[in-house]
CSV table of C-alpha atoms in Angstrom, one decimal:
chain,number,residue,atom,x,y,z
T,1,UNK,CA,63.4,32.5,9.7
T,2,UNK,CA,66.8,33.6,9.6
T,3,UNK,CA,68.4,31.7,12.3
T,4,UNK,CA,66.6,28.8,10.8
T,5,UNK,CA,68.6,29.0,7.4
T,6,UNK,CA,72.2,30.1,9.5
T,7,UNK,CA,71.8,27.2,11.5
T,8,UNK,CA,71.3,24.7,9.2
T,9,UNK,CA,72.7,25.7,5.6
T,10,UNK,CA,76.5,24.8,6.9
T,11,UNK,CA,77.6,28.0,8.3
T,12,UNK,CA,80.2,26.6,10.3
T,13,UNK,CA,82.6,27.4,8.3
T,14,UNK,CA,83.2,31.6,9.3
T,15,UNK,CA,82.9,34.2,6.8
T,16,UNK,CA,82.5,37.8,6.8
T,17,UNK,CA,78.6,37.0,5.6
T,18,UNK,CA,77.7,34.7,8.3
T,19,UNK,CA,79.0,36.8,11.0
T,20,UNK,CA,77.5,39.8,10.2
T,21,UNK,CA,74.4,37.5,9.7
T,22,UNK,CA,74.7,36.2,13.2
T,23,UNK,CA,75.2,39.3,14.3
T,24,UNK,CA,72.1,41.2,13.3
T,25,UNK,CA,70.4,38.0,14.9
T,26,UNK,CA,71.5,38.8,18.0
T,27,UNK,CA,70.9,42.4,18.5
T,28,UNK,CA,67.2,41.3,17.1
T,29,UNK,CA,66.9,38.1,19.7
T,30,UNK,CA,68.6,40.3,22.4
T,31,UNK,CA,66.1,43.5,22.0
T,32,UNK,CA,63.0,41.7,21.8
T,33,UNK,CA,64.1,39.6,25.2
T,34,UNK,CA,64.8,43.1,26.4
T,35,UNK,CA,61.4,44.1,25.7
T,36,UNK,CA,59.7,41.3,27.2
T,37,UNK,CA,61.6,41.3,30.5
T,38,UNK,CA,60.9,45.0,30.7
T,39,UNK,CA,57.3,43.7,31.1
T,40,UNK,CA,57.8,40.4,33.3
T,41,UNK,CA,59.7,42.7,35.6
T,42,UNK,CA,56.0,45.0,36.3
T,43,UNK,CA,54.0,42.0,35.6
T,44,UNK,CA,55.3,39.2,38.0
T,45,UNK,CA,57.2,41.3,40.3
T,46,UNK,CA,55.7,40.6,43.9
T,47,UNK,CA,53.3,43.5,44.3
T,48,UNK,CA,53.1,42.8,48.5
T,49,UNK,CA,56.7,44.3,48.9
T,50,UNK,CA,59.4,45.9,46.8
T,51,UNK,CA,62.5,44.8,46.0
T,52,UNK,CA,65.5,47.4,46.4
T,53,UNK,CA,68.4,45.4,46.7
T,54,UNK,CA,70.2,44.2,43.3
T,55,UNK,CA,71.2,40.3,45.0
T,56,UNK,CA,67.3,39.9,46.0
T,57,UNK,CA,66.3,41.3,42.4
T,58,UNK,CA,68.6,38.5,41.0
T,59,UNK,CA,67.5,35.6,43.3
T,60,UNK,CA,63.9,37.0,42.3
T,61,UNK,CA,64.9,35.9,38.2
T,62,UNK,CA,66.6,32.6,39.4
T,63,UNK,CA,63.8,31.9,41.2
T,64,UNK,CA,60.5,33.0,40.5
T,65,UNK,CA,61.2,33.8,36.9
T,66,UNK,CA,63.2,31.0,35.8
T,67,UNK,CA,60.4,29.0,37.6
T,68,UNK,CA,57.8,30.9,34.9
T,69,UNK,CA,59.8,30.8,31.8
T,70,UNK,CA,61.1,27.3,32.1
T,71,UNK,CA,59.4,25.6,35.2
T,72,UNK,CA,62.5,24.9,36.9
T,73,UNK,CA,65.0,27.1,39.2
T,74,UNK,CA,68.7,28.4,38.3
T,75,UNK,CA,70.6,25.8,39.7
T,76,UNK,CA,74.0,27.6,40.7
T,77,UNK,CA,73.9,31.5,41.5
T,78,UNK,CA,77.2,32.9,42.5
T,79,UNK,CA,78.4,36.7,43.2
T,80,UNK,CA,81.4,38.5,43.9
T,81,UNK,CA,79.0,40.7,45.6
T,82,UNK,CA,80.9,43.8,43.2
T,83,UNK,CA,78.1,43.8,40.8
T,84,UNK,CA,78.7,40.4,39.1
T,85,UNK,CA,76.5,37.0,39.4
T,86,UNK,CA,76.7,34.0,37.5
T,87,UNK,CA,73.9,32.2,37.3
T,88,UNK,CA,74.2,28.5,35.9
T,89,UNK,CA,71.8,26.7,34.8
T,90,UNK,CA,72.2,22.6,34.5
T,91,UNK,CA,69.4,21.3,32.4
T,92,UNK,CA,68.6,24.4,30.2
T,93,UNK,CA,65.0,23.6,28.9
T,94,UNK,CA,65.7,24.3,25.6
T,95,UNK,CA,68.7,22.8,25.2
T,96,UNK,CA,67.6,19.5,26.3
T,97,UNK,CA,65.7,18.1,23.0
T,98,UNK,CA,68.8,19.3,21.2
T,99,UNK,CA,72.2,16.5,20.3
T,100,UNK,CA,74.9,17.8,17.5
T,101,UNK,CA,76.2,14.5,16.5
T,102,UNK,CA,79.4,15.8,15.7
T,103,UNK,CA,79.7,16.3,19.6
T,104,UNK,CA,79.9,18.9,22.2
T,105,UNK,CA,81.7,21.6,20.8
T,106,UNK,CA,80.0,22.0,17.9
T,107,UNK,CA,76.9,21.6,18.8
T,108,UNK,CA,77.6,24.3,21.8
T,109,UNK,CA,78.2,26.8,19.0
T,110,UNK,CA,75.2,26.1,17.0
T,111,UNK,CA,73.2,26.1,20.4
T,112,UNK,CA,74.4,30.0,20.8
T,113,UNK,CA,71.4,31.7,19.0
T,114,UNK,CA,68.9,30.3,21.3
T,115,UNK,CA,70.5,31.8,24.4
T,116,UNK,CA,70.5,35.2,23.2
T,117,UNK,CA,66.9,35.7,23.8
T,118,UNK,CA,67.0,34.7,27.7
T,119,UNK,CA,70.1,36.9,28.1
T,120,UNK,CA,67.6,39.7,26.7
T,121,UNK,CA,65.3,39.0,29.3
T,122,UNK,CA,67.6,39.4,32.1
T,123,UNK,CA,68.8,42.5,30.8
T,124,UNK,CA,65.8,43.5,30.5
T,125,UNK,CA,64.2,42.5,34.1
T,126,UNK,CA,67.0,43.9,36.1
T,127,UNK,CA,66.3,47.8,33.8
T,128,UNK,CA,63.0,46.9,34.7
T,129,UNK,CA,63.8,47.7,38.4
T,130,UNK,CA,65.9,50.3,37.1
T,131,UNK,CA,69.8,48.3,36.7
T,132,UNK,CA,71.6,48.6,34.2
T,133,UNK,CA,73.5,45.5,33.2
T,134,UNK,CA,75.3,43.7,30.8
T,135,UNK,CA,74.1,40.0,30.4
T,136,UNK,CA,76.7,37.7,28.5
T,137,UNK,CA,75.8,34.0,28.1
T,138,UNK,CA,78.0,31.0,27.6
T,139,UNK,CA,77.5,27.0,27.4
T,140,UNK,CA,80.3,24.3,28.1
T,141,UNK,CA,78.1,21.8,26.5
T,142,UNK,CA,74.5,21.2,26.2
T,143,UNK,CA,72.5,20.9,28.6
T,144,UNK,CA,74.4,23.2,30.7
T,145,UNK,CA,74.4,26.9,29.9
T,146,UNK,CA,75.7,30.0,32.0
T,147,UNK,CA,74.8,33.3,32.2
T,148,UNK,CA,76.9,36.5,33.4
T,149,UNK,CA,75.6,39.5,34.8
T,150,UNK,CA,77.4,42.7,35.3
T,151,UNK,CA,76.0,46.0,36.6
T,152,UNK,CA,76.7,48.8,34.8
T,153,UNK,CA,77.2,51.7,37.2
T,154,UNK,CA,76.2,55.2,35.7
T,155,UNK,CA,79.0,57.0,36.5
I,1,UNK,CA,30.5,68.3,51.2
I,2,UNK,CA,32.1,68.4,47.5
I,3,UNK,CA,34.2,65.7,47.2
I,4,UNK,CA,37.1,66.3,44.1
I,5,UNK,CA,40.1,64.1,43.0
I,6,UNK,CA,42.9,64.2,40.9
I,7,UNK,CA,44.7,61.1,40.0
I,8,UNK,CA,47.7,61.3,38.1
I,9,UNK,CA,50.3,58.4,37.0
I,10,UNK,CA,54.1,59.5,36.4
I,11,UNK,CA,56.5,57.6,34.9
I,12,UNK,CA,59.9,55.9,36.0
I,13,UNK,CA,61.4,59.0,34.1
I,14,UNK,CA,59.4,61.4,35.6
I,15,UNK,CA,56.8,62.4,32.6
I,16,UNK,CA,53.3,62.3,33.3
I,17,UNK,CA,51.8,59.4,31.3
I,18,UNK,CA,48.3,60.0,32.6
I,19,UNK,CA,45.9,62.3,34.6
I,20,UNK,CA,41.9,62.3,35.4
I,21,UNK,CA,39.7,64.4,37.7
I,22,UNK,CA,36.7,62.6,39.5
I,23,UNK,CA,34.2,64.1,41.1
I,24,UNK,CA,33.2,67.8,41.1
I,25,UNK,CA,35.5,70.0,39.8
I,26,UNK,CA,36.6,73.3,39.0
I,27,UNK,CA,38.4,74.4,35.8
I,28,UNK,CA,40.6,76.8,37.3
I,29,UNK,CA,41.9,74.3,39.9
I,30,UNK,CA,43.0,71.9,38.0
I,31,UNK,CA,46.4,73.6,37.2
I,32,UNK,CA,46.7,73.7,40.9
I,33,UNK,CA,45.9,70.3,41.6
I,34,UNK,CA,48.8,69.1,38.9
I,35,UNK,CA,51.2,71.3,40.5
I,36,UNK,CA,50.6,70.2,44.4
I,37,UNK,CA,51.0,66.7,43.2
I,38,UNK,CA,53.9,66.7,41.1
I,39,UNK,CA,55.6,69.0,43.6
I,40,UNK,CA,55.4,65.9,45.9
I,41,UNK,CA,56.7,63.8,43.6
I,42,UNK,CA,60.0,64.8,46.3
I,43,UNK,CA,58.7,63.4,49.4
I,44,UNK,CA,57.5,60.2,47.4
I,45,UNK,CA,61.4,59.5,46.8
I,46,UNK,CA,61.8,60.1,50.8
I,47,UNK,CA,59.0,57.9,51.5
I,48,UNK,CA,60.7,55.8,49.6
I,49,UNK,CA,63.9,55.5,51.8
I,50,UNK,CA,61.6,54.5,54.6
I,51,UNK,CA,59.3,51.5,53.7
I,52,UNK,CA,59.4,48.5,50.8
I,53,UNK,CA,55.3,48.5,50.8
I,54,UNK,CA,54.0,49.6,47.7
I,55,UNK,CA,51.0,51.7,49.0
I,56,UNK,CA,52.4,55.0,50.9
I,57,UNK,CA,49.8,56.3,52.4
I,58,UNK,CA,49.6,60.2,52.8
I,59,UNK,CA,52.9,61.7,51.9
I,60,UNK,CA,52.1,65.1,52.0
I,61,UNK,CA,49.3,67.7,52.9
I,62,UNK,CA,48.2,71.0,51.1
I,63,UNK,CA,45.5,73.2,53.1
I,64,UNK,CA,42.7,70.7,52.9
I,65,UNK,CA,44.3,68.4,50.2
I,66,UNK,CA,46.5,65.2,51.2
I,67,UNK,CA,48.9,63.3,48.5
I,68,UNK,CA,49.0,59.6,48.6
I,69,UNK,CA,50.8,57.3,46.8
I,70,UNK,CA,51.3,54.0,45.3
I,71,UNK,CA,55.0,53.2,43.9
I,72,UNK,CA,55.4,50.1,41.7
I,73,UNK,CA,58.2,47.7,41.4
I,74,UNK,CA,59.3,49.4,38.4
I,75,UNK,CA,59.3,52.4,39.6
I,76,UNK,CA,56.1,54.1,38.9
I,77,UNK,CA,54.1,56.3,40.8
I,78,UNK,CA,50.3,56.6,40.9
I,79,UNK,CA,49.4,59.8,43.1
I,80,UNK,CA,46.0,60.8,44.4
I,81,UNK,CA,44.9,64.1,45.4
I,82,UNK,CA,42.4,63.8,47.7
I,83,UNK,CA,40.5,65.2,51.1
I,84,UNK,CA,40.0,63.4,53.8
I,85,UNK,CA,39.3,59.5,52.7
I,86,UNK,CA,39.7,55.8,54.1
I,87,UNK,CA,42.9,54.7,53.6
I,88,UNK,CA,41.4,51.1,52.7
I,89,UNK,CA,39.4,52.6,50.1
I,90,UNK,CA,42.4,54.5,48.4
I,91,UNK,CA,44.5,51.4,48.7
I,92,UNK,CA,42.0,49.1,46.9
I,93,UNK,CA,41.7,52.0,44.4
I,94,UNK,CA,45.4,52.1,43.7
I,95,UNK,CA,46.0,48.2,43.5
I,96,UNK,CA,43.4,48.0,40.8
I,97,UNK,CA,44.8,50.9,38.8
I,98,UNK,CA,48.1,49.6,39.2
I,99,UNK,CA,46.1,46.0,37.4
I,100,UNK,CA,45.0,47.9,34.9
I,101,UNK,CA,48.2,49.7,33.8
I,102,UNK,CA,50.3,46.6,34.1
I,103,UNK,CA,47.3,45.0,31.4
I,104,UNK,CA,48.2,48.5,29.6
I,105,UNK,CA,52.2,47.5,29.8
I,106,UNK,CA,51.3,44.0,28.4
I,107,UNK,CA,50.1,45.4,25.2
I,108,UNK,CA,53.1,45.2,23.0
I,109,UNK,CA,52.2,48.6,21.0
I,110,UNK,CA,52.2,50.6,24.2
I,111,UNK,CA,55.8,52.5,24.8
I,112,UNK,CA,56.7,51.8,28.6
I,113,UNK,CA,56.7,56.0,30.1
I,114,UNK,CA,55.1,57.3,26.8
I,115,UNK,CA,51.8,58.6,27.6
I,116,UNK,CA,48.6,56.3,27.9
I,117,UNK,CA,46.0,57.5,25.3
I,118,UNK,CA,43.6,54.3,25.6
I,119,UNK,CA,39.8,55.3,25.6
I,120,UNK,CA,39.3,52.0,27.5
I,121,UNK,CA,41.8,52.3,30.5
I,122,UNK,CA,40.4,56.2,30.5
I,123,UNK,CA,37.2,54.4,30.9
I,124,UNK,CA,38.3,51.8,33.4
I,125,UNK,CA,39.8,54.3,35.4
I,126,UNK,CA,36.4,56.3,35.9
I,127,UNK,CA,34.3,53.0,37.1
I,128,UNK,CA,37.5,52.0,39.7
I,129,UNK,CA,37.1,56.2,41.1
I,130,UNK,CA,32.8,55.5,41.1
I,131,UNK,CA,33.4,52.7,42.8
I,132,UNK,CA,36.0,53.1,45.6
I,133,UNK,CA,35.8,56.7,45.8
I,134,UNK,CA,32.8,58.7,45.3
């Protein structure tokens, strides 16, 4: 699998290659998550009430969903209640079998490709209940990893 | 008494994605039935406004003919075109329809909004109408 080979076969160093590798990784990693949250949003969305406002459709994936996908709740979920939250998760499940023994930094960056897929998901649970957002995803150092969320408006 | 229906499921973006008759019908109402439903796909959106249930009951009334409808969290809406009926009947009838199209959104193949063309959920649908409403 691609990310396999870019992850392992030294691609630290940057080059015009690599990046345009990485890239085309993400946008693949980011639609399918887009996809699939399209379909957790129907799928697991409570079917006793709606939601309509955007904070309690975000609480919904830090709680419910995170819950689903990784057993375990978003830890931290802050908003400037303008249309951004950050939602920080401590002990991201996949990061936790993971150690770069050349320490954080590094490993943080190799770490990258595995949190384009949840950002997908986001993006794609929050169009699910018809927002559009953009869904950015950063990590300090393993285990920890954030992710941003910022409503598009359509105007 | 003849007892007809017209179900019909529209889309987030407003295209139909799917339509059955059940009972006795007519060919030459048909075109009307579509058009009294989707001409209350309006007072669905008001509906809307008012409640966060899924199931909204009768939202509008033509002659004989009421409109229910079922909205679902991604915006969705089953509608029924019915006469007179049990509003516990229509409920039950929506909440399995709304089972079987989420199983229909699961398959990755099917296009969320693009038409459903599945013999099976055409067949599914017909036992759910024989069963909660004729």
């Amino acid at each position: 699998m691609e990310t396999d080979s870019a992850a392992t076969s030294g691609w630290l160093e940057p080059s015009n290659n690599n990046n345009e590798l990485l890239e085309r990784v993400y946008v693949k990693l980011e639609s399918v998550g887009f996809r699939v949250g399209k379909r957790l949003a129907e799928r697991f969305a409570p079917m006793s009430r709606r939601l309509s406002d955007t904070l309690d459709i975000v609480k919904f994936v830090c709680k419910d969903l995170w819950m689903l996908l990784f057993n375990r709740q978003i830890d931290n979920l802050k908003t400037n209640h303008r249309g951004v939250y950050v939602l920080q998760d401590n002990k991201f499940k996949w990061f936790l079998h993971m150690s770069g023994n050349n320490g954080g930094a590094g490993a943080a960056r190799r770490a990258q490709p595995y949190i384009w897929f949840p950002c997908g998901i986001i993006r794609g649970i929050l169009d699910g209940f018809g927002i559009s957002t953009v869904v950015v995803a950063e990590t300090l150092g393993l285990p920890q990893c954030t992710f941003q969320i910022r409503v598009v408006s359509d105007e | 008494m003849s007892t007809t229906y017209y179900f019909a499921i529209v889309g987030a973006t407003d295209s139909p994605l799917y339509e059955a008759e059940f009972g006795i019908h007519r060919a030459e109402n048909t075109h009307l039935h579509q058009f009294v439903v989707h001409a209350a796909l309006d007072l669905v959106e008001d509906a809307l406004f008012l409640t966060n249930a899924c199931y909204l009951k009768t939202v509008d009334k033509y002659n004989d003919w009421n409109v229910s409808a079922y909205v679902t969290p991604s915006n969705v809406r089953l509608m029924l075109l019915h006469e007179a009926r049990s509003e516990d009947s229509i409920r039950s009838f929506f909440t399995d329809c709304h089972e079987f199209y989420i199983k229909t959104l699961m398959n990755p193949f099917y296009e969320p909004n693009s038409p459903i063309l599945s013999q099976a959920f055409d067949t599914k649908i017909n036992t759910l109408a024989k069963k909660y409403l004729l």
